Short mmCIF file of C-alpha atoms in Angstrom, two decimals:
data_model
loop_
_atom_site.label_atom_id
_atom_site.label_comp_id
_atom_site.label_asym_id
_atom_site.label_seq_id
_atom_site.Cartn_x
_atom_site.Cartn_y
_atom_site.Cartn_z
CA MET A 84 -14.98 -10.00 -32.29
CA THR A 85 -12.38 -9.70 -35.05
CA VAL A 86 -8.90 -8.30 -34.42
CA PHE A 87 -8.34 -5.85 -37.27
CA ASP A 88 -4.79 -6.92 -38.24
CA GLU A 89 -5.02 -10.61 -37.43
CA HIS A 90 -5.02 -11.79 -41.05
CA ILE A 91 -1.56 -12.50 -42.44
CA ASP A 92 -0.87 -10.65 -45.68
CA LEU A 93 2.65 -11.71 -46.63
CA ASN A 94 3.27 -8.63 -48.77
CA GLN A 95 2.38 -6.34 -45.87
CA GLU A 96 4.35 -8.45 -43.42
CA GLU A 97 7.43 -8.36 -45.67
CA GLU A 98 7.27 -4.56 -45.70
CA ARG A 99 6.83 -4.56 -41.92
CA CYS A 100 9.95 -6.69 -41.49
CA LYS A 101 11.94 -4.37 -43.74
CA ARG A 102 11.09 -1.42 -41.46
CA TYR A 103 13.22 -3.07 -38.79
CA GLY A 104 15.98 -4.45 -41.00
CA MET A 105 14.59 -7.99 -41.02
CA LYS A 106 13.16 -10.47 -43.48
CA LEU A 107 10.19 -12.79 -43.31
CA SER A 108 10.87 -16.14 -41.72
CA ASP A 109 11.70 -18.84 -44.28
CA PRO A 110 9.49 -20.61 -45.15
CA PRO A 111 6.86 -17.85 -44.75
CA PRO A 112 4.86 -18.56 -41.61
CA ARG A 113 1.19 -19.43 -41.66
CA THR A 114 0.67 -18.44 -38.04
CA ARG A 115 2.15 -15.82 -35.76
CA ARG A 116 4.41 -16.53 -32.81
CA ARG A 117 2.51 -16.41 -29.54
CA ILE A 118 3.41 -13.64 -27.08
CA PHE A 119 2.94 -14.00 -23.33
CA ARG A 120 3.05 -10.65 -21.51
CA GLY A 121 3.64 -10.17 -17.80
CA ASN A 122 3.73 -7.15 -15.51
CA LEU A 123 3.42 -6.10 -11.91
CA ILE A 124 0.47 -3.91 -11.05
CA ALA A 125 -0.38 -1.67 -8.11
CA ASP A 126 -1.76 1.87 -8.31
CA ASP A 127 -1.27 2.17 -12.05
CA SER A 128 -4.00 4.32 -13.56
CA TRP A 129 -6.66 3.08 -15.93
CA HIS A 130 -5.10 5.38 -18.50
CA ASN A 131 -1.97 3.22 -18.47
CA ILE A 132 -3.87 -0.04 -18.45
CA ALA A 133 -6.24 1.00 -21.23
CA ILE A 134 -3.65 2.45 -23.62
CA THR A 135 -1.44 -0.63 -23.11
CA ALA A 136 -4.45 -2.89 -23.76
CA MET A 137 -5.33 -0.92 -26.87
CA GLU A 138 -1.78 -1.17 -28.24
CA GLY A 139 -1.71 -4.93 -27.77
CA PHE A 140 -5.38 -5.70 -28.38
CA GLY A 141 -5.65 -9.26 -29.64
CA VAL A 142 -1.86 -9.65 -29.88
CA TYR A 143 -1.14 -11.40 -26.59
CA GLU A 144 -1.95 -15.02 -25.91
CA HIS A 145 -1.90 -14.38 -22.18
CA VAL A 146 -1.30 -11.42 -19.86
CA SER A 147 -0.11 -12.17 -16.35
CA PHE A 148 -0.55 -9.54 -13.63
CA VAL A 149 1.06 -9.75 -10.19
CA GLU A 150 -0.03 -7.56 -7.28
CA SER A 151 1.73 -7.27 -3.91
CA ASN A 152 0.48 -6.22 -0.49
CA ARG A 153 3.50 -3.92 -0.07
CA THR A 154 5.21 -1.14 -2.01
CA GLN A 155 8.90 -1.17 -2.95
CA SER A 156 9.73 0.55 0.34
CA TYR A 157 7.71 -2.12 2.14
CA VAL A 158 4.80 0.17 3.03
CA PRO A 159 1.60 -1.90 3.42
CA ARG A 160 -1.11 -1.50 0.79
CA GLY A 161 -4.44 -3.21 0.23
CA PHE A 162 -5.07 -5.47 -2.73
CA ARG A 163 -6.78 -3.42 -5.43
CA PHE A 164 -7.50 -6.33 -7.79
CA SER A 165 -8.76 -8.87 -5.26
CA GLN A 166 -10.85 -11.78 -6.46
CA GLY A 167 -14.42 -10.66 -7.17
CA SER A 168 -13.53 -6.94 -7.19
CA ASP A 169 -14.90 -4.59 -9.84
CA GLU A 170 -11.32 -3.65 -10.71
CA LEU A 171 -10.42 -7.24 -11.56
CA LYS A 172 -13.67 -7.78 -13.45
CA LEU A 173 -12.87 -4.77 -15.64
CA LEU A 174 -9.31 -5.99 -16.21
CA GLN A 175 -10.67 -9.36 -17.33
CA SER A 176 -13.56 -7.91 -19.35
CA GLY A 177 -11.90 -8.43 -22.74
CA MET A 178 -10.06 -5.11 -22.95
CA PHE A 179 -6.86 -6.91 -24.04
CA GLY A 180 -8.63 -8.83 -26.78
CA PRO A 181 -11.42 -11.37 -27.31
CA ASN A 182 -9.17 -14.40 -26.85
CA THR A 183 -6.49 -13.09 -24.50
CA GLU A 184 -6.38 -14.84 -21.13
CA ILE A 185 -5.86 -12.50 -18.15
CA THR A 186 -4.62 -13.89 -14.83
CA MET A 187 -3.98 -12.20 -11.50
CA ASP A 188 -1.55 -13.52 -8.91
CA TYR A 189 -0.86 -12.08 -5.47
CA TYR A 190 2.59 -11.77 -3.94
CA ILE A 191 3.09 -11.80 -0.18
CA ASP A 192 6.55 -12.20 1.35
CA GLU A 193 7.00 -10.83 4.84
CA ASN A 194 10.57 -12.12 5.15
CA ILE A 195 12.46 -9.78 2.83
CA GLY A 196 11.76 -6.73 4.96
CA GLU A 197 13.30 -3.39 4.05
CA LYS A 198 16.59 -4.75 2.67
CA ASP A 199 16.18 -3.69 -0.94
CA GLY A 200 13.03 -2.31 -2.54
CA LEU A 201 14.11 -3.12 -6.09
CA LEU A 202 14.99 -6.66 -4.99
CA TYR A 203 11.50 -7.05 -3.55
CA GLU A 204 10.04 -5.91 -6.86
CA SER A 205 12.33 -8.16 -8.90
CA ILE A 206 11.45 -11.28 -6.94
CA GLN A 207 7.76 -10.61 -7.51
CA ARG A 208 8.37 -10.95 -11.24
CA ASP A 209 9.22 -14.63 -10.83
CA SER A 210 5.49 -15.16 -10.35
CA ILE A 211 5.04 -14.09 -13.98
CA MET A 212 7.09 -17.03 -15.26
CA LYS A 213 5.11 -19.46 -13.09
CA SER A 214 1.88 -18.06 -14.51
CA TRP A 215 3.15 -18.35 -18.09
CA LYS A 216 4.04 -21.99 -17.52
CA ALA A 217 0.63 -22.72 -16.01
CA MET A 218 -1.01 -21.11 -19.05
CA GLY A 219 0.86 -23.34 -21.50
CA MET A 220 3.82 -21.28 -22.64
CA THR A 221 6.36 -23.29 -24.67
CA ARG A 222 9.97 -22.78 -25.64
CA GLU A 223 8.89 -21.53 -29.07
CA ASP A 224 6.76 -18.72 -27.61
CA ILE A 225 7.83 -15.17 -26.72
CA GLY A 226 7.90 -13.92 -23.14
CA LEU A 227 7.53 -10.15 -22.69
CA VAL A 228 8.02 -8.43 -19.32
CA ALA A 229 6.90 -4.83 -18.86
CA ASP A 230 5.56 -2.38 -16.35
CA ALA A 231 1.91 -1.46 -16.77
CA ASP A 232 2.88 1.86 -18.38
CA GLU A 233 5.19 0.36 -21.02
CA SER A 234 4.64 -1.27 -24.39
CA PHE A 235 6.33 -2.14 -27.62
CA SER A 236 4.53 -0.50 -30.52
CA ARG A 237 1.86 -2.62 -32.13
CA ASP A 238 3.81 -2.58 -35.38
CA TYR A 239 6.90 -4.01 -33.68
CA LEU A 240 4.88 -6.61 -31.77
CA ARG A 241 3.47 -7.84 -35.06
CA ALA A 242 6.98 -7.84 -36.54
CA VAL A 243 8.47 -10.15 -33.90
CA GLN A 244 5.53 -12.49 -34.37
CA ILE A 245 6.36 -13.18 -38.00
CA CYS A 246 9.81 -11.92 -39.03
CA ASP A 247 13.11 -13.79 -38.88
CA VAL A 248 14.52 -12.36 -35.64
CA PRO A 249 17.98 -13.66 -34.65
CA GLN A 250 17.11 -13.65 -30.94
CA LEU A 251 14.00 -15.74 -31.64
CA ARG A 252 15.60 -18.53 -33.63
CA PRO A 253 15.66 -21.96 -31.97
CA ASP A 254 18.70 -23.44 -30.16
CA GLN A 255 19.77 -20.25 -28.42
CA SER A 256 22.77 -20.22 -26.09
CA CYS A 257 20.76 -17.68 -24.03
CA GLN A 258 23.80 -15.48 -23.45
CA HIS A 259 22.26 -12.33 -24.94
CA PRO A 260 18.63 -13.25 -25.66
CA LYS A 261 16.83 -10.02 -24.81
CA ILE A 262 15.24 -7.53 -27.16
CA LEU A 263 14.70 -4.13 -25.55
CA ALA A 264 12.45 -1.36 -26.83
CA TRP A 265 13.71 1.96 -28.13
CA ALA A 266 10.88 3.71 -26.33
CA LEU A 267 9.47 7.22 -26.38
CA VAL A 268 8.82 8.77 -22.96
CA PHE A 269 5.68 10.78 -22.19
CA GLU A 270 5.32 12.57 -18.85
CA GLY A 271 1.77 12.76 -17.50
CA SER A 272 0.14 13.52 -20.83
CA PRO A 273 0.37 12.55 -24.53
CA ASN A 274 1.22 16.20 -25.15
CA CYS A 275 4.34 16.06 -22.95
CA LEU A 276 6.84 14.05 -24.99
CA VAL A 277 10.39 14.17 -23.59
CA GLU A 278 12.96 15.32 -26.13
CA GLU A 279 15.75 12.86 -27.04
CA ARG A 280 15.11 10.55 -24.07
CA ARG A 281 14.57 6.89 -24.96
CA TRP A 282 13.53 4.28 -22.41
CA TYR A 283 14.94 0.72 -22.62
CA HIS A 284 11.91 -1.34 -21.59
CA PRO A 285 9.84 -3.50 -22.18
CA ASP A 286 11.99 -6.59 -22.72
CA LEU A 287 11.21 -9.79 -24.60
CA MET A 288 12.95 -13.09 -25.35
CA LEU A 289 12.32 -16.59 -26.62
CA GLY A 290 10.66 -19.02 -24.22
CA GLU A 291 13.57 -21.43 -24.36
CA CYS A 292 15.68 -18.88 -22.45
CA VAL A 293 13.06 -18.23 -19.73
CA GLU A 294 13.40 -19.84 -16.31
CA GLY A 295 10.74 -22.48 -15.82
CA ILE A 296 10.20 -22.82 -19.58
CA GLY A 297 13.65 -23.57 -21.01
CA ASP A 298 15.72 -26.72 -20.57
CA GLU A 299 17.12 -26.58 -17.04
CA LYS A 300 19.39 -29.56 -17.70
CA LYS A 301 21.15 -27.78 -20.57
CA HIS A 302 21.41 -24.35 -18.97
CA PRO A 303 23.40 -24.09 -15.71
CA GLN A 304 22.05 -22.57 -12.55
CA VAL A 305 24.08 -19.75 -11.02
CA PRO A 306 24.14 -18.16 -7.55
CA ARG A 307 21.76 -15.28 -7.08
CA VAL A 308 21.68 -12.40 -4.61
CA TYR A 309 18.79 -13.55 -2.40
CA ASN A 310 19.17 -16.89 -0.63
CA GLY A 311 21.41 -17.98 -3.48
CA THR A 312 18.47 -18.82 -5.74
CA ARG A 313 16.38 -15.68 -6.24
CA GLY A 314 16.83 -12.15 -7.53
CA HIS A 315 19.43 -11.15 -10.08
CA ARG A 316 22.72 -12.97 -10.61
CA GLN A 317 25.66 -12.50 -8.29
CA GLU A 318 28.63 -10.55 -9.58
CA GLY A 319 30.66 -12.47 -12.11
CA TYR A 320 27.73 -14.50 -13.39
CA GLU A 321 26.37 -11.92 -15.81
CA PRO A 322 26.32 -13.00 -19.50
CA ASP A 323 29.88 -11.72 -19.98
CA GLY A 324 30.98 -12.18 -16.37
CA ALA A 325 34.30 -13.61 -15.24
CA ASN A 326 32.67 -16.85 -14.14
CA MET A 327 30.87 -17.43 -17.45
CA LYS A 328 33.86 -17.90 -19.75
CA ASN A 329 34.19 -20.93 -22.03
CA VAL A 330 30.60 -22.13 -21.61
CA SER A 331 28.29 -23.16 -24.43
CA PHE A 332 24.96 -22.52 -22.73
CA TYR A 333 24.11 -19.79 -20.28
CA PRO A 334 21.66 -19.61 -17.36
CA LEU A 335 17.94 -19.23 -17.96
CA TRP A 336 16.54 -15.77 -17.28
CA ASN A 337 14.22 -15.09 -14.34
CA GLY A 338 12.04 -12.09 -13.59
CA ALA A 339 14.91 -10.05 -12.11
CA ASP A 340 17.14 -10.79 -15.11
CA TYR A 341 14.53 -9.45 -17.51
CA ARG A 342 14.83 -5.97 -15.99
CA GLN A 343 18.30 -5.86 -14.40
CA THR A 344 20.73 -8.20 -16.15
CA PRO A 345 22.49 -6.88 -19.27
CA GLY A 346 22.49 -9.13 -22.27
CA GLY A 347 20.35 -7.88 -25.10
CA GLU A 348 19.90 -5.48 -27.97
CA GLN A 349 17.85 -2.30 -27.99
CA LYS A 350 15.92 -2.39 -31.27
CA MET A 351 14.84 0.54 -33.42
CA GLY A 352 13.61 1.02 -36.95
CA THR A 353 15.98 1.33 -39.89
CA ARG A 354 15.63 5.13 -39.76
CA GLY A 355 16.05 5.28 -36.00
CA GLU A 356 12.31 5.10 -35.30
CA ASN A 357 11.03 4.14 -31.87
CA THR A 358 9.79 0.62 -31.23
CA GLY A 359 7.88 1.34 -28.03
CA TRP A 360 6.74 3.89 -25.49
CA HIS A 361 6.62 4.65 -21.77
CA ALA A 362 3.55 6.58 -20.55
CA HIS A 363 5.07 7.80 -17.28
CA ASN A 364 3.12 9.36 -14.39
CA PHE A 365 -0.30 9.08 -16.03
CA PHE A 366 -2.03 9.22 -12.63
CA MET A 367 -5.63 10.21 -12.06
CA SER A 368 -5.22 11.95 -8.68
CA ARG A 369 -2.65 13.96 -6.77
CA GLU A 370 -2.81 11.42 -3.94
CA SER A 371 -1.73 8.47 -6.10
CA LEU A 372 1.01 10.53 -7.75
CA ARG A 373 2.44 11.64 -4.41
CA PHE A 374 2.10 8.14 -2.93
CA LYS A 375 4.30 6.79 -5.70
CA TYR A 376 7.15 9.22 -5.01
CA LYS A 377 6.75 8.72 -1.28
CA THR A 378 6.89 4.90 -1.29
CA TYR A 379 8.08 3.48 -4.66
CA GLY A 380 11.34 3.42 -6.62
CA HIS A 381 13.76 5.67 -4.74
CA PRO A 382 11.20 6.85 -2.18
CA LEU A 383 11.28 10.35 -0.71
CA GLY A 384 9.47 9.19 2.40
CA GLU A 385 7.76 11.75 4.61
CA ALA A 386 9.55 14.60 2.81
CA ALA A 387 7.21 14.04 -0.14
CA ASP A 388 4.33 15.38 1.96
CA THR A 389 5.75 18.91 1.99
CA MET A 390 7.59 19.17 -1.33
CA ASP A 391 6.21 20.87 -4.39
CA LEU A 392 5.66 18.47 -7.30
CA GLY A 393 8.15 20.28 -9.49
CA THR A 394 10.96 19.82 -6.95
CA MET A 395 10.40 16.11 -6.24
CA HIS A 396 12.02 14.79 -9.43
CA GLU A 397 13.23 16.13 -12.77
CA ASP A 398 10.51 14.10 -14.53
CA LEU A 399 7.84 15.92 -12.53
CA LYS A 400 9.55 19.24 -13.15
CA LEU A 401 9.23 18.71 -16.89
CA MET A 402 5.63 17.55 -16.52
CA VAL A 403 4.58 20.58 -14.46
CA LYS A 404 6.22 23.00 -16.85
CA CYS A 405 4.61 21.26 -19.81
CA MET A 406 1.18 21.48 -18.18
CA LEU A 407 1.62 25.15 -17.32
CA ASP A 408 3.31 25.91 -20.67
CA LEU A 409 6.42 27.27 -18.94
CA SER A 410 9.87 27.38 -20.50
CA ASP A 411 12.21 24.44 -19.81
CA GLU A 412 15.09 25.96 -21.78
CA ASN A 413 17.52 25.93 -18.84
CA ASP A 414 16.48 22.53 -17.46
CA THR A 415 18.01 19.10 -17.83
CA LEU A 416 14.95 17.71 -19.61
CA HIS A 417 13.07 19.37 -22.45
CA ARG A 418 9.74 18.59 -24.08
CA VAL A 419 9.03 18.25 -27.77
CA ARG A 420 6.97 21.32 -28.56
CA GLU A 421 5.12 19.59 -31.41
CA GLY A 422 4.06 16.71 -29.15
CA VAL A 423 3.04 13.59 -31.08
CA ASP A 424 3.30 15.55 -34.33
CA GLY A 425 7.05 15.55 -33.75
CA ILE A 426 7.30 11.73 -33.70
CA ASP A 427 9.09 10.11 -36.62
CA GLY A 428 7.83 6.59 -36.06
CA PRO A 429 4.88 4.71 -34.56
CA VAL A 430 2.56 6.81 -32.41
CA PRO A 431 0.80 4.96 -29.58
CA LEU A 432 -2.62 4.02 -30.94
CA ALA A 433 -4.54 5.85 -28.20
CA PHE A 434 -2.51 9.01 -28.76
CA ARG A 435 -3.58 9.26 -32.38
CA TYR A 436 -6.90 10.69 -31.19
CA LYS A 437 -6.60 14.42 -30.53
CA GLN A 438 -9.71 14.41 -28.36
CA TYR A 439 -8.13 11.91 -25.98
CA ARG A 440 -4.83 13.80 -25.94
CA ASP A 441 -6.54 17.05 -25.04
CA LEU A 442 -8.85 15.51 -22.43
CA ARG A 443 -5.97 13.75 -20.68
CA HIS A 444 -3.89 16.94 -20.75
CA ALA A 445 -6.74 18.92 -19.21
CA GLU A 446 -7.21 16.25 -16.52
CA MET A 447 -3.54 16.44 -15.53
CA ARG A 448 -3.69 20.24 -15.44
CA ARG A 449 -6.59 20.00 -12.98
CA ILE A 450 -4.58 17.61 -10.81
CA ILE A 451 -1.65 20.02 -10.71
CA ALA A 452 -3.94 22.98 -10.00
CA GLU A 453 -5.51 21.08 -7.12
CA ASP A 454 -2.10 20.19 -5.75
CA GLU A 455 -1.01 23.82 -5.92
CA ARG A 456 -4.10 24.95 -4.02
CA ILE A 457 -3.49 22.39 -1.28
CA MET A 458 0.26 23.00 -1.02
CA HIS A 459 -0.13 26.82 -1.28
CA LYS A 460 3.02 27.21 -3.33
CA THR A 461 4.37 26.74 -6.81
CA GLU A 462 8.14 26.24 -6.64
CA ILE A 463 9.23 25.18 -10.11
#
């Protein structure tokens, strides 16, 4: 199977680089930089997985998935992508590209307990780096960490593979190595684009700055919040922290640092165009949607069982009003009335198809209608 934009046309690539204020690498490259992607996975819908796979089809060298037996609030959950399962077989069926390796690792740690849900999630991400190393990642490759509902645009992914990007030049100090997306946010449906909000993930950096890949002799280790060696850096050891003055090389970045440690640049196009997107709350059932807000992130706990969707979070309030075509004029968040037609920049590949946009929107409307029937109220 041929990947449609795999061939390098230097004229096209030069124009691509210009869209982001960059030039082609000198001398012009004959091959693209390899990208290794990694993300945690749990109850993410097949919408999220499929549209992310479509955006990066044939781009990634390797995609590492990590699944845990507990949620962020330490609620037990069964493994969805267990070895031999139909779910894992579909994930590894070639949906990310004909030559993209897909691996699944499982995270079990019964010792952290209920101390910090985000810490539990961050420590899981260290498994991504171990998987990258096992799959042959080098210091010249790119490591990209995302959630399953996030992606850089395909155009920007292709740009970092071939353009002269300051953060991807060799011999980095690794003080500020990250590139962050300037990402559109969609709530529940391609037709519910949030006005003016821009998400700041995914994140990518050069392999030489990644823990387990870079030179550990050159880059100092620093104390971290969990057992001194795991999680994000302790206060004062951030890239510009008080304890990191007058050093030439900075610590390598682990899974927690990718998401939580400052030290990068949020990239956009030369006209302010987006470089990525976040397809938020694209669930396929009311049960999975409510389970997320009950047990993940900043969990609502048992209160989520009796709350109306529109009162659980401002994101859901916008989504419900978008689905029901209600005014959000007096709310904190507002939707773009034109939907994807109002985007000045790359549109997610899957969202370019009106039939898919409308089918997904109708599916989410049915989920909300079902939830309203069960809850017997519509407080928005």
